[in-house]
mmCIF file of C-alpha atoms in Angstrom:
data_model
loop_
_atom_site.group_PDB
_atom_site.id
_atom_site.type_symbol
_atom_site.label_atom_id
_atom_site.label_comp_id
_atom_site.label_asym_id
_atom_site.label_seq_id
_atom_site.Cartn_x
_atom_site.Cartn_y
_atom_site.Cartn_z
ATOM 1 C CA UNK Z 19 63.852 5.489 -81.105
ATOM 2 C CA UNK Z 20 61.608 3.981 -83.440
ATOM 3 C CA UNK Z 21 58.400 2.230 -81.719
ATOM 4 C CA UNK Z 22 57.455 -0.957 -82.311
ATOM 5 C CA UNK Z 23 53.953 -1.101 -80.557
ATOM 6 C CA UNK Z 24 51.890 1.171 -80.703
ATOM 7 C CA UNK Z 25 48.419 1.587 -79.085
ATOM 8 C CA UNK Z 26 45.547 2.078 -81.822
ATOM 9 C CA UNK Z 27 42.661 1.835 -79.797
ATOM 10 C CA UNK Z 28 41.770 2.567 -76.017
ATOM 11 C CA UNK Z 29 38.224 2.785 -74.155
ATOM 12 C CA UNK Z 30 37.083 2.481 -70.632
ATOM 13 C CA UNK Z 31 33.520 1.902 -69.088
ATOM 14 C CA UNK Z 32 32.294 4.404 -66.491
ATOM 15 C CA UNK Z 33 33.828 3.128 -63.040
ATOM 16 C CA UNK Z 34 31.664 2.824 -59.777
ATOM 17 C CA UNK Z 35 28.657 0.638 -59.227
ATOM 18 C CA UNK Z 36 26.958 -0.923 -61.994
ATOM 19 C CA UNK Z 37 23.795 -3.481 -62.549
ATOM 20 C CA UNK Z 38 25.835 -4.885 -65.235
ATOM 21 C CA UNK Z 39 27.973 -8.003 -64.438
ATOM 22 C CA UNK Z 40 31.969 -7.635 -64.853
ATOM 23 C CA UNK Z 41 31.782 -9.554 -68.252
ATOM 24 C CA UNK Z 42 29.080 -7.016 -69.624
ATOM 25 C CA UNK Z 43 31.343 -4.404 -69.051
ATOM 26 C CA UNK Z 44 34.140 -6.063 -70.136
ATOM 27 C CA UNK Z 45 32.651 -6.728 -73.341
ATOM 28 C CA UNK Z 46 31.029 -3.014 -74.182
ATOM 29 C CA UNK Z 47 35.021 -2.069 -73.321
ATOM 30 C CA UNK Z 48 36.516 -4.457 -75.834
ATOM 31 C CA UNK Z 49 33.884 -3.473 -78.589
ATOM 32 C CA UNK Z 50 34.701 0.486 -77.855
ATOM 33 C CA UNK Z 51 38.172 0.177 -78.144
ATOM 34 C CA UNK Z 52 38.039 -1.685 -81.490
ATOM 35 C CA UNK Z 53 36.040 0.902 -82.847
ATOM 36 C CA UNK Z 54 37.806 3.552 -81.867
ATOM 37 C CA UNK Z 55 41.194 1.476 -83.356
ATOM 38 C CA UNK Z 56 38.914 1.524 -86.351
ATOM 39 C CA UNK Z 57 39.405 -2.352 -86.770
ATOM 40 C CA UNK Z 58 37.219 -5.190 -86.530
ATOM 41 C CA UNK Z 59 37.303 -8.158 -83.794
ATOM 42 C CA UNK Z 60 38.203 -10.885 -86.272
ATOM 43 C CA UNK Z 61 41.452 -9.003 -87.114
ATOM 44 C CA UNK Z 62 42.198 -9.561 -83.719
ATOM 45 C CA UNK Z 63 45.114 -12.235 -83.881
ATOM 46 C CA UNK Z 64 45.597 -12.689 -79.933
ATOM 47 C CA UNK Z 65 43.971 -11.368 -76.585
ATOM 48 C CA UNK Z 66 44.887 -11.179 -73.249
ATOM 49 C CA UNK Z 67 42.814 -10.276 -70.060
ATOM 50 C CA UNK Z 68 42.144 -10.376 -66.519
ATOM 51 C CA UNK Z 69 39.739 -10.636 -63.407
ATOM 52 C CA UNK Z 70 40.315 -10.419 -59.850
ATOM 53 C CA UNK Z 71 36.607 -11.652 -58.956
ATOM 54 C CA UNK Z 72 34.499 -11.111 -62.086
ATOM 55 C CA UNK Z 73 35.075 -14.209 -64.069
ATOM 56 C CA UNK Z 74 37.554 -15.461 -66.936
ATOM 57 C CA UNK Z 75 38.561 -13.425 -69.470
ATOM 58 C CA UNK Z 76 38.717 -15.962 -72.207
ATOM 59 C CA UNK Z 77 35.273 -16.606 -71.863
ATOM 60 C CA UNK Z 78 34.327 -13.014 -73.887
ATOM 61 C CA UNK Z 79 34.826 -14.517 -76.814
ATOM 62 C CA UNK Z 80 31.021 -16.136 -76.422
ATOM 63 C CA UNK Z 81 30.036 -12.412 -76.852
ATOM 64 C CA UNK Z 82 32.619 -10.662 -79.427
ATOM 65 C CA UNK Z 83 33.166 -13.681 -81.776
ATOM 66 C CA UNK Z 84 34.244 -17.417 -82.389
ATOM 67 C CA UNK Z 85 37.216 -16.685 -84.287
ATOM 68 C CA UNK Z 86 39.402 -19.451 -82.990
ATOM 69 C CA UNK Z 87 42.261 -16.259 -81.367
ATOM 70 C CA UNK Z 88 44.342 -17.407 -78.606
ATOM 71 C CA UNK Z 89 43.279 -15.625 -75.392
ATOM 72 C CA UNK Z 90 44.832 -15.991 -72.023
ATOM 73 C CA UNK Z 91 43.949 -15.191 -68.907
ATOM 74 C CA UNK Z 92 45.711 -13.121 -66.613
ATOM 75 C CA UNK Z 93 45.566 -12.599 -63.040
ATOM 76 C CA UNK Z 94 48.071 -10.702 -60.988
ATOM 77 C CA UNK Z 95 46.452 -8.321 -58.373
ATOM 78 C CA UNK Z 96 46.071 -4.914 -58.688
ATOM 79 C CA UNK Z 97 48.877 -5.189 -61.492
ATOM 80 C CA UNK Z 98 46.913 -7.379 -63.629
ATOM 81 C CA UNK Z 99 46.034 -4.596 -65.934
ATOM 82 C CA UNK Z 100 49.666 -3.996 -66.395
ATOM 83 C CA UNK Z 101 50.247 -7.727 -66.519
ATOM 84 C CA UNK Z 102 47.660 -8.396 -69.461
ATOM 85 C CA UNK Z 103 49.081 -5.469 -71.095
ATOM 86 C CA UNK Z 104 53.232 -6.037 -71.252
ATOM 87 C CA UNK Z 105 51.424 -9.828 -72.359
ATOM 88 C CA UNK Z 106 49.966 -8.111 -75.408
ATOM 89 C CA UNK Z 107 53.032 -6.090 -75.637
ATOM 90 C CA UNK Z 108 55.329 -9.237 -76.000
ATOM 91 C CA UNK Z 109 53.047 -11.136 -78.105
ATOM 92 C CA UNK Z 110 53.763 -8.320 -80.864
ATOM 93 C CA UNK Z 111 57.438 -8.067 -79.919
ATOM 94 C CA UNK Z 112 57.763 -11.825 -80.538
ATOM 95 C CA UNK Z 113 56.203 -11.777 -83.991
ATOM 96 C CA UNK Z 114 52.981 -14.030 -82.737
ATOM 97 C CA UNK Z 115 50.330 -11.177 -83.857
ATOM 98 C CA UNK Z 116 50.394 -8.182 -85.657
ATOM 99 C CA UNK Z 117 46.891 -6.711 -83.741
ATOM 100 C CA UNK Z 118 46.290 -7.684 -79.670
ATOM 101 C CA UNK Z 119 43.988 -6.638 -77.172
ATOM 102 C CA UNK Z 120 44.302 -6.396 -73.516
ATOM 103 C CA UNK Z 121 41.350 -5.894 -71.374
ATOM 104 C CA UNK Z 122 40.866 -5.911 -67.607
ATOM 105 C CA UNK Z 123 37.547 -5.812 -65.500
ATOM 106 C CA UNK Z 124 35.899 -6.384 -62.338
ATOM 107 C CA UNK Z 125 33.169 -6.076 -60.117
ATOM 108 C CA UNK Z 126 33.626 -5.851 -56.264
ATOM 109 C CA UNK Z 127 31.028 -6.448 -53.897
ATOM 110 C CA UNK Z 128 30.887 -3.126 -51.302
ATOM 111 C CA UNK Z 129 33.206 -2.584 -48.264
ATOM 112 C CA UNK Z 130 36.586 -3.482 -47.868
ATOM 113 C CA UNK Z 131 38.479 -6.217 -49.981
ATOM 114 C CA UNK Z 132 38.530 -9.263 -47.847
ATOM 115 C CA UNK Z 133 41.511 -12.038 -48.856
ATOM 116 C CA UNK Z 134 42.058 -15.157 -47.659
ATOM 117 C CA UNK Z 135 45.582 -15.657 -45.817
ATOM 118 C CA UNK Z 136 46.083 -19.179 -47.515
ATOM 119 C CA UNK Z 137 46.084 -17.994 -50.651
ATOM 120 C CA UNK Z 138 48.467 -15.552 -50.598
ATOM 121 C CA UNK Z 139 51.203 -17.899 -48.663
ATOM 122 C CA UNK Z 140 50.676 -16.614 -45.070
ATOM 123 C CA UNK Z 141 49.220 -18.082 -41.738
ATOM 124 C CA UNK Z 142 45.666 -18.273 -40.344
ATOM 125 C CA UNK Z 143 46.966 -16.156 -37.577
ATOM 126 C CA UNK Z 144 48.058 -13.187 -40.113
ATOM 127 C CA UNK Z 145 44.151 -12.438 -40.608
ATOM 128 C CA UNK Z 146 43.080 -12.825 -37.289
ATOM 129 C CA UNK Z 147 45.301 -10.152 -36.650
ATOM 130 C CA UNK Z 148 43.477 -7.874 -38.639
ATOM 131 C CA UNK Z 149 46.551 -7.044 -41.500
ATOM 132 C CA UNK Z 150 44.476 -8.805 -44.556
ATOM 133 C CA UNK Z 151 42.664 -5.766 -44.596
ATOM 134 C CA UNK Z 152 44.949 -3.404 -46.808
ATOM 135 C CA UNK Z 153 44.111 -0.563 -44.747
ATOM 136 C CA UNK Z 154 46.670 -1.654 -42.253
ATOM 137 C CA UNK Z 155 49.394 -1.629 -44.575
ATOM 138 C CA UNK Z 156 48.950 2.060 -45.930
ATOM 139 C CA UNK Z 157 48.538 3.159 -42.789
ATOM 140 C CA UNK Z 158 51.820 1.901 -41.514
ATOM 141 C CA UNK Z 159 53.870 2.241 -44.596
ATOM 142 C CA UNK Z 160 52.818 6.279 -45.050
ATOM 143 C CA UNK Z 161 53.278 6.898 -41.132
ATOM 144 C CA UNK Z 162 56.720 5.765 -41.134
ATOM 145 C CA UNK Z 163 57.391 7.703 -44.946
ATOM 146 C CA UNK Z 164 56.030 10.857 -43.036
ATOM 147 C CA UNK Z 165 58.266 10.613 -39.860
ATOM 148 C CA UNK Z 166 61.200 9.926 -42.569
ATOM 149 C CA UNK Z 167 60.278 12.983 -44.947
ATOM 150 C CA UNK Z 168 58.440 15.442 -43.293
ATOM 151 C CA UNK Z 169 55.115 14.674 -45.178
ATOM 152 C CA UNK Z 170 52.321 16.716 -43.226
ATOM 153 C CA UNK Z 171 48.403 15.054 -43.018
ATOM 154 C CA UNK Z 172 47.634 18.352 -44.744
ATOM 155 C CA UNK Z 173 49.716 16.867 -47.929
ATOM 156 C CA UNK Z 174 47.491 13.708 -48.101
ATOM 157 C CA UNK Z 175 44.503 15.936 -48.056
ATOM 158 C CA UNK Z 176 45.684 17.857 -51.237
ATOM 159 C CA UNK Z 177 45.929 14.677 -52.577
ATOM 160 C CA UNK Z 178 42.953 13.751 -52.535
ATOM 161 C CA UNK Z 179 41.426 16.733 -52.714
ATOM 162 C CA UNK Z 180 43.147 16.977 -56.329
ATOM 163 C CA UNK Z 181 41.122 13.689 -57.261
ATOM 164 C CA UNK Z 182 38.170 14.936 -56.431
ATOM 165 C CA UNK Z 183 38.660 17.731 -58.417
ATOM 166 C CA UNK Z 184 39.812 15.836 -61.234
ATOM 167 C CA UNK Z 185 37.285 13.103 -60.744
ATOM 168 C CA UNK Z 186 34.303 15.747 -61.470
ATOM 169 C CA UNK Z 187 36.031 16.738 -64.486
ATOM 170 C CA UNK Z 188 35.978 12.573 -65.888
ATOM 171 C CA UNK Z 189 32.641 11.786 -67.326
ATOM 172 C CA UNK Z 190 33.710 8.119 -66.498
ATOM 173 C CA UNK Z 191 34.685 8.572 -62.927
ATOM 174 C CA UNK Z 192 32.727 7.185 -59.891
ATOM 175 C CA UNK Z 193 33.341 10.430 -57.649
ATOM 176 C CA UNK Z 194 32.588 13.583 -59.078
ATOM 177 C CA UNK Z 195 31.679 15.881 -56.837
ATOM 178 C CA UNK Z 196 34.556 18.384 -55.218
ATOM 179 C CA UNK Z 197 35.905 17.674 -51.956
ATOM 180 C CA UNK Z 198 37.402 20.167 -49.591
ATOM 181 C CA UNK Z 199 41.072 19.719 -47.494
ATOM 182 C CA UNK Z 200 39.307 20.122 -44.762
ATOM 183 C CA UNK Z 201 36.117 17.784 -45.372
ATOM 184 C CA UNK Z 202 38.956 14.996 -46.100
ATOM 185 C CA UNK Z 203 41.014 15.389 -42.809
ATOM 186 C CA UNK Z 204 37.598 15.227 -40.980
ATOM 187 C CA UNK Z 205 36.332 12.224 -42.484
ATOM 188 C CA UNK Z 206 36.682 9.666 -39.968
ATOM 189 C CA UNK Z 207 40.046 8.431 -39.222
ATOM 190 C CA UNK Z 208 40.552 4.610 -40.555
ATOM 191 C CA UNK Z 209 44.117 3.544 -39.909
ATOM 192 C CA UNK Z 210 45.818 6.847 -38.618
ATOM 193 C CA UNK Z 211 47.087 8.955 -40.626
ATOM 194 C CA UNK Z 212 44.732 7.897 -43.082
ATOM 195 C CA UNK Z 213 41.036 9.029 -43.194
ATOM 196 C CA UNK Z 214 37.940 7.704 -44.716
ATOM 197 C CA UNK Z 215 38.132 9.976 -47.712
ATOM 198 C CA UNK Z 216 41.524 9.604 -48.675
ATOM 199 C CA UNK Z 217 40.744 5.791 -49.545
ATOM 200 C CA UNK Z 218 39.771 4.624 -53.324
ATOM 201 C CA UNK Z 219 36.768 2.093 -52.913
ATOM 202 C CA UNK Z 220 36.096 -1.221 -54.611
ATOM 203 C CA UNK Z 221 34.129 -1.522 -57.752
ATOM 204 C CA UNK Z 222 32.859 -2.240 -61.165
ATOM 205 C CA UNK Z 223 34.285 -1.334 -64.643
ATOM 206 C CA UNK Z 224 36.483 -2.090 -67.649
ATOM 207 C CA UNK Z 225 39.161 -0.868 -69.760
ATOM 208 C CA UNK Z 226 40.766 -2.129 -73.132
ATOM 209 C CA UNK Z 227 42.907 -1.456 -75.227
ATOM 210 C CA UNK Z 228 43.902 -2.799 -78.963
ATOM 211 C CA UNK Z 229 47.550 -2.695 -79.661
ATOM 212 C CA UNK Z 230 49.518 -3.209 -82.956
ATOM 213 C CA UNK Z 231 52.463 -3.340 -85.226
ATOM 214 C CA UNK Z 232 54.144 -0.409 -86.499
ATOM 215 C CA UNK Z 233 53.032 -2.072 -90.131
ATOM 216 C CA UNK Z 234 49.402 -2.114 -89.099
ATOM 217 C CA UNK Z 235 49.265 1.615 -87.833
ATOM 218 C CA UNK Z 236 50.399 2.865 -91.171
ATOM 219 C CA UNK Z 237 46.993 1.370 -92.319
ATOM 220 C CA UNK Z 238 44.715 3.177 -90.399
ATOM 221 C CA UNK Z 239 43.466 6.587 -90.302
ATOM 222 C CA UNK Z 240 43.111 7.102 -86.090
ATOM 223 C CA UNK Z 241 45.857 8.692 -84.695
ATOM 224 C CA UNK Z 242 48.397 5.551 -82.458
ATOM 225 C CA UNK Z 243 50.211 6.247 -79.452
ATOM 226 C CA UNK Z 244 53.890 4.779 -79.312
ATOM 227 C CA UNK Z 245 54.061 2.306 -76.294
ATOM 228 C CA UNK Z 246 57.871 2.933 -75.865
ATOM 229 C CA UNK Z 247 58.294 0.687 -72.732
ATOM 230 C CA UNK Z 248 56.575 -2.208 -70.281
ATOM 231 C CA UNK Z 249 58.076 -3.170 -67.282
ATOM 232 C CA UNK Z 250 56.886 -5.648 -64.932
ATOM 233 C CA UNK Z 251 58.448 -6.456 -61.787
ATOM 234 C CA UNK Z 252 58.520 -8.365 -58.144
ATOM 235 C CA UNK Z 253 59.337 -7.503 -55.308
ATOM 236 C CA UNK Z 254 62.965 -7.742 -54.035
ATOM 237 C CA UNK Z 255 64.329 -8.787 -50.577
ATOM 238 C CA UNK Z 256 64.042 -5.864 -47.926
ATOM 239 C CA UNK Z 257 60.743 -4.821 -49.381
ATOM 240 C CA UNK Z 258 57.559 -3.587 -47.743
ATOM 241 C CA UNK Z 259 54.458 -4.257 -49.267
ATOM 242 C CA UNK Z 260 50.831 -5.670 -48.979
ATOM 243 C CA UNK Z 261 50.861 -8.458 -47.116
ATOM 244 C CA UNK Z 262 54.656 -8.410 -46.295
ATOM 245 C CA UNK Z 263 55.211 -5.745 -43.543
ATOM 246 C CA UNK Z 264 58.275 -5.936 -42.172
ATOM 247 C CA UNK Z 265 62.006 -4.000 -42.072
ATOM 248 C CA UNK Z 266 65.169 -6.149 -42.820
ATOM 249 C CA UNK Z 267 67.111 -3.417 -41.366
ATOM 250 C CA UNK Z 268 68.821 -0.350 -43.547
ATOM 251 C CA UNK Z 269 66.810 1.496 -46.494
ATOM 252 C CA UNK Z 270 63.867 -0.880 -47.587
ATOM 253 C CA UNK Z 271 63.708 -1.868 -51.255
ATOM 254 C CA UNK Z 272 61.087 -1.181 -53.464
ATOM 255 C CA UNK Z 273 59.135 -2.737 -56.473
ATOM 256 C CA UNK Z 274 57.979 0.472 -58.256
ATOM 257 C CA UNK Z 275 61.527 1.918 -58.103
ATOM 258 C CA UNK Z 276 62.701 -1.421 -59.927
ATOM 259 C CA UNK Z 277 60.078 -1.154 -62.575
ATOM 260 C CA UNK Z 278 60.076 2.092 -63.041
ATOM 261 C CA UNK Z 279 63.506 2.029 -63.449
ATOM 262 C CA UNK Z 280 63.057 -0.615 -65.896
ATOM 263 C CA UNK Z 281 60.327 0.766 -68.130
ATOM 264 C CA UNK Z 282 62.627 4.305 -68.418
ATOM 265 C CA UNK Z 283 65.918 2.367 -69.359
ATOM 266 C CA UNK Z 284 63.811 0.643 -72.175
ATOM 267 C CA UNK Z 285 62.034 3.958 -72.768
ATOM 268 C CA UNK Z 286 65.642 5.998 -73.368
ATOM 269 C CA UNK Z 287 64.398 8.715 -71.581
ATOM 270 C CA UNK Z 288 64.223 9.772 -67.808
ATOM 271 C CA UNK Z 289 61.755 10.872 -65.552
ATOM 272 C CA UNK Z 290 62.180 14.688 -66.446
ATOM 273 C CA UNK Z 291 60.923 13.950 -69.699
ATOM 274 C CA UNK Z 292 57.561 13.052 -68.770
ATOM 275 C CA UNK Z 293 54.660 15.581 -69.234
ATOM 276 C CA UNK Z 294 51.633 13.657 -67.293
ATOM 277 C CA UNK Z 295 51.860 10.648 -65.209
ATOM 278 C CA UNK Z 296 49.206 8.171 -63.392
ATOM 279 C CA UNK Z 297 50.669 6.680 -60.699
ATOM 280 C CA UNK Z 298 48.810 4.056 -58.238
ATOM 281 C CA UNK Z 299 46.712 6.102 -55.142
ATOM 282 C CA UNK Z 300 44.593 3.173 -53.684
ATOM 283 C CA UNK Z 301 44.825 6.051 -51.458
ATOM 284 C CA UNK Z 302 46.495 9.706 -51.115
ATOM 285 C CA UNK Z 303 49.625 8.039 -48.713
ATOM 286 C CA UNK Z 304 50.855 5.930 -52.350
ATOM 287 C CA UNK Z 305 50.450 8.617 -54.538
ATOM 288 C CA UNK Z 306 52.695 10.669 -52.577
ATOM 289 C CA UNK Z 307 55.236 8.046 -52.239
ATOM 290 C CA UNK Z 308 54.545 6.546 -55.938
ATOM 291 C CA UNK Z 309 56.105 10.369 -56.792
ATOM 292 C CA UNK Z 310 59.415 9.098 -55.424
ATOM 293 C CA UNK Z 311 59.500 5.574 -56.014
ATOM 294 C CA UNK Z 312 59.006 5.887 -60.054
ATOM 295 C CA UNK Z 313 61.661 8.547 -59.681
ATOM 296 C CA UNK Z 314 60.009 11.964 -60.293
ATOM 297 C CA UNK Z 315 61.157 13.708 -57.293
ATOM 298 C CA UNK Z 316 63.326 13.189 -54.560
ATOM 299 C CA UNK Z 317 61.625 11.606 -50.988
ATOM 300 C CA UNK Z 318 60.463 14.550 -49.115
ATOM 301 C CA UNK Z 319 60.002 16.840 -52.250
ATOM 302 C CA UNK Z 320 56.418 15.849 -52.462
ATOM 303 C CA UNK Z 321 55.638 18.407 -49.621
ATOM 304 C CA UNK Z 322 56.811 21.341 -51.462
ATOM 305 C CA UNK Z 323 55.686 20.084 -55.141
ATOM 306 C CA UNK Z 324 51.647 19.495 -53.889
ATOM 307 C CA UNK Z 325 51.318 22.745 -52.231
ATOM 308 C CA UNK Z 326 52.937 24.686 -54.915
ATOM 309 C CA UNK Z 327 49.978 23.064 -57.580
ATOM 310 C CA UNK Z 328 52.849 21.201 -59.500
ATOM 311 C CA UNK Z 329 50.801 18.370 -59.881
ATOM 312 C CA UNK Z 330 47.803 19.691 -61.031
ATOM 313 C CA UNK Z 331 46.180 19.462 -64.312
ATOM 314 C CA UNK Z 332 47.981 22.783 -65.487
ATOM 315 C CA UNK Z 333 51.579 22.474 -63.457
ATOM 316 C CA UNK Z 334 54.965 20.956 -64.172
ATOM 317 C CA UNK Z 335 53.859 17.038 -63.509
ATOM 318 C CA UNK Z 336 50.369 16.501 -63.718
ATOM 319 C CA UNK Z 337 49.196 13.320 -61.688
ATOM 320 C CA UNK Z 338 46.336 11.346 -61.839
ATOM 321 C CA UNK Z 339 44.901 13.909 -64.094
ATOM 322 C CA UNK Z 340 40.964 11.517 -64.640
ATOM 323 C CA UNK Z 341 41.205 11.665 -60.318
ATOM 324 C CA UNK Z 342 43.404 8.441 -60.055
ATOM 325 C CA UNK Z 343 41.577 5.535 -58.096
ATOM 326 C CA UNK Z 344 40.336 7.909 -55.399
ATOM 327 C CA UNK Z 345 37.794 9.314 -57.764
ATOM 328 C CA UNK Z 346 37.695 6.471 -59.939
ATOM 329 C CA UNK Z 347 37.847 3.311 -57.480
ATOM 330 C CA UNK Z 348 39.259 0.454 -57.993
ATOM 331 C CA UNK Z 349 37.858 -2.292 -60.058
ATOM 332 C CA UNK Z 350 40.993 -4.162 -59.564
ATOM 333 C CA UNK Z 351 41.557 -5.695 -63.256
ATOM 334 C CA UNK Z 352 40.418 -2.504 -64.951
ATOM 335 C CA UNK Z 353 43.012 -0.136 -62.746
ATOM 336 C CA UNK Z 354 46.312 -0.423 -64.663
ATOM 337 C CA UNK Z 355 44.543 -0.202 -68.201
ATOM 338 C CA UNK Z 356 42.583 3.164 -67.156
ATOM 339 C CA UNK Z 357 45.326 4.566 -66.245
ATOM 340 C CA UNK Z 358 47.324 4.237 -69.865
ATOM 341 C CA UNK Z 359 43.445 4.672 -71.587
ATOM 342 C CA UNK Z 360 43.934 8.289 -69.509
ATOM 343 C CA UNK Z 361 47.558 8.957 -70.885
ATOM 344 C CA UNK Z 362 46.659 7.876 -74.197
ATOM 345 C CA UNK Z 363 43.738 10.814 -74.521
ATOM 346 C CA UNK Z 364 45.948 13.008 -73.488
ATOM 347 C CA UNK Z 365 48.488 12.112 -75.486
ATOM 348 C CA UNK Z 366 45.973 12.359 -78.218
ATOM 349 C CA UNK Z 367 44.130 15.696 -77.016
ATOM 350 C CA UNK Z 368 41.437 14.219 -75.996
ATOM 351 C CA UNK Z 369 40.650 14.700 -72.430
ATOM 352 C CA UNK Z 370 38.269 17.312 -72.909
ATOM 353 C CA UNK Z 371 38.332 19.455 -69.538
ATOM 354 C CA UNK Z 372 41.318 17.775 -67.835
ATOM 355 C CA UNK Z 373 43.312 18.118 -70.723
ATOM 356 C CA UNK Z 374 46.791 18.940 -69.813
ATOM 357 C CA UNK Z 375 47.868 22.123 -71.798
ATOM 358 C CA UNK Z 376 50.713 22.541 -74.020
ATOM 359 C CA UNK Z 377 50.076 19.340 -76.043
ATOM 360 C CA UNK Z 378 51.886 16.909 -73.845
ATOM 361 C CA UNK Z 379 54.619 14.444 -75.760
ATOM 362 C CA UNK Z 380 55.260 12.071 -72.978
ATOM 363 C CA UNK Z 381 53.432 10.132 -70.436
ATOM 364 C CA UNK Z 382 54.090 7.413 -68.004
ATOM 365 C CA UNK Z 383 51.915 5.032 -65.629
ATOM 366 C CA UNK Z 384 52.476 3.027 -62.427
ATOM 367 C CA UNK Z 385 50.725 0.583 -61.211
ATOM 368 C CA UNK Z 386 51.168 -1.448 -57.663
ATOM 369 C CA UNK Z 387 49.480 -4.309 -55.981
ATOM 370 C CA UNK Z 388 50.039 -6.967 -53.640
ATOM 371 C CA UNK Z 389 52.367 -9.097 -52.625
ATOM 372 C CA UNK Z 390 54.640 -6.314 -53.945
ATOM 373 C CA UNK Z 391 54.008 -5.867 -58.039
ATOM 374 C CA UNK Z 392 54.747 -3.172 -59.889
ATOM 375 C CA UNK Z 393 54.064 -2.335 -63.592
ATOM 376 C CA UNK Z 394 55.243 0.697 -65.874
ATOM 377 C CA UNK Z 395 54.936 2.056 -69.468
ATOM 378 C CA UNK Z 396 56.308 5.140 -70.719
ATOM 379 C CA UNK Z 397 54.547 6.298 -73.941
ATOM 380 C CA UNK Z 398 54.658 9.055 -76.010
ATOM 381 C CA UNK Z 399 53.437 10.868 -79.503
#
């Protein structure tokens, strides 16, 4: 399968608190990437981006150039990464630009995200019950994925021990220093099973990436990554997500199987083919059900698969090989595009310490946020 995106450019900020407002780092982003693509920002024939509390996107353009470029704004939860990204895909698909950039960024005040019931569709009474804080939700949705599959606490310590791990090994990445099992599991319990370290945290960064034509790629001398698929999808009826917790009876649906399934169907390949992955772990709970949902084990497998080191840097599926957004956090815009800036330098060879051996072909990235989205790309050499 011939590509016909491909990703010519990719840089992130460093991720965790900053003194540097969301735009700032939006901006040094955006002029990394296009250096790295080798191209300069009026080539740039259309731009999309996205905030979830940092300010408009569009609005860069007072900093990088007047050049007249159509640039949209994009806002879509944790998936607006992804969002701004399958934009930027499409927009070269449909013959409007030969060269796009999508960037995402934010900066998050600290403590706990703290949304507003009306704005997401839902009753006063639905945040005086405490479930606007996300917390709840992972809590219950792992708990019940552990009674079904046999997932031990001792699993969703590995997880996030891994990130750690990773994390120190990811100049960029807000949490560096190792982590023990054991140190996790006695953290502090915040909604059972889930303790204080297994939880990403809110915070500044940004991430962009330039993306072009096959015609434009031939022209330049940095090596592109193929974008062979973008899927975006919503959630279905039956589904369990952020600020929708509830059980229509029978085997719930899911959003990230959907897109996942989508984005390999486009890709022409299957999850077996992929050689590194980043999958959403606003904490350890979704990474270990993220495994299943995009398809890359079966439910229950994940037990197994994390204590046998599969998913480490150097095993059979390496996950969340920069330490995911437990080491990272979670500027909310910025997620979904670190996560394919990650897969692209490995792709590339480029990941210095946490580079995946064996000169990986194939890589693949989920992303999830509420009310239940879900966005994939599979990419590859």
């Amino acid at each position: 399968m011939t590509a016909d995106v491909l990703i010519c450019g990719a840089a992130r900020t460093a991720f965790g608190r900053s003194e540097a407002s969301g735009r700032q780092l939006a901006v040094s982003a955006v002029k990394s990437a296009l250096q790295d693509a080798g191209i300069e920002w009026p080539r740039v024939r259309a731009a999309f981006g996205g905030s979830d509390s940092a300010g408009l996107a569009d609005t860069l353009v007072a900093q990088l150039g007047l050049t007249g470029a159509p640039f949209v704004n994009v806002k879509n939860g944790c998936a607006t990464g992804g969002s701004a990204l399958i934009s930027a895909v499409n927009a070269i698909r449909s013959g409007m630009a030969d060269v796009v950039l999508a960037v995402g960024f934010d900066k998050h005040p600290r403590g706990a995200f703290d949304p507003r019931p009306e704005d997401w569709g839902l009753g006063a009474e639905y945040g005086s019950d405490g479930l606007m804080v996300t917390t709840q939700f992972f809590g219950m949705k792992i708990r019940r994925y552990m009674h079904d599959h046999g997932i031990t606490p001792h699993t969703l310590a590995r997880v996030a021990e891994k990130a750690y791990r990773n994390g120190e090994l990811t100049p960029e990445a807000w949490r560096r220093k190792p982590v023990s099992a054991a140190e996790i599991l006695d953290s502090g319990m915040v909604s059972d099973p889930l303790t204080r370290y297994m939880f990403c945290s809110p915070g500044a960064g940004a991430a962009a990436l330039v993306l072009c034509s096959p015609e434009v790629a031939r022209t330049l001398e940095g090596p592109s990554v193929a974008l062979r698929a973008a899927a975006l999808r919503t959630r279905q009826f039956g589904s369990f997500e952020v600020f929708s917790p509830w059980v229509a009876g029978g085997e719930p649906t899911s959003v990230s199987r959907a897109a996942s399934a989508a984005a390999f169907e486009e890709a022409g390949i299957g999850p077996g083919d992929i050689d590194v992955c980043q999958l959403q772990d606003t904490e350890s709970g979704a990474e270990v059900m993220h495994m299943a949902e995009c398809g890359l084990c079966e439910d229950g497998e994940q037990e197994r698969l994390i204590a046998e080191g599969a998913t480490e840097i150097g095993g059979a599926l390496p996950v969340n090989t920069d330490g995911g957004c437990i080491a990272n956090g979670e500027p909310i815009g910025a997620s979904g595009l670190r996560q394919v800036y990650e897969v692209v330098q490995q792709l590339r060879g480029r990941a210095g310490d946490r580079q995946v051996p064996g000169e990986p072909r194939t890589g693949f990235t989920h992303v999830y946020g509420a009310p239940g989205v879900s966005a994939c790309t599979v990419l590859s050499r």
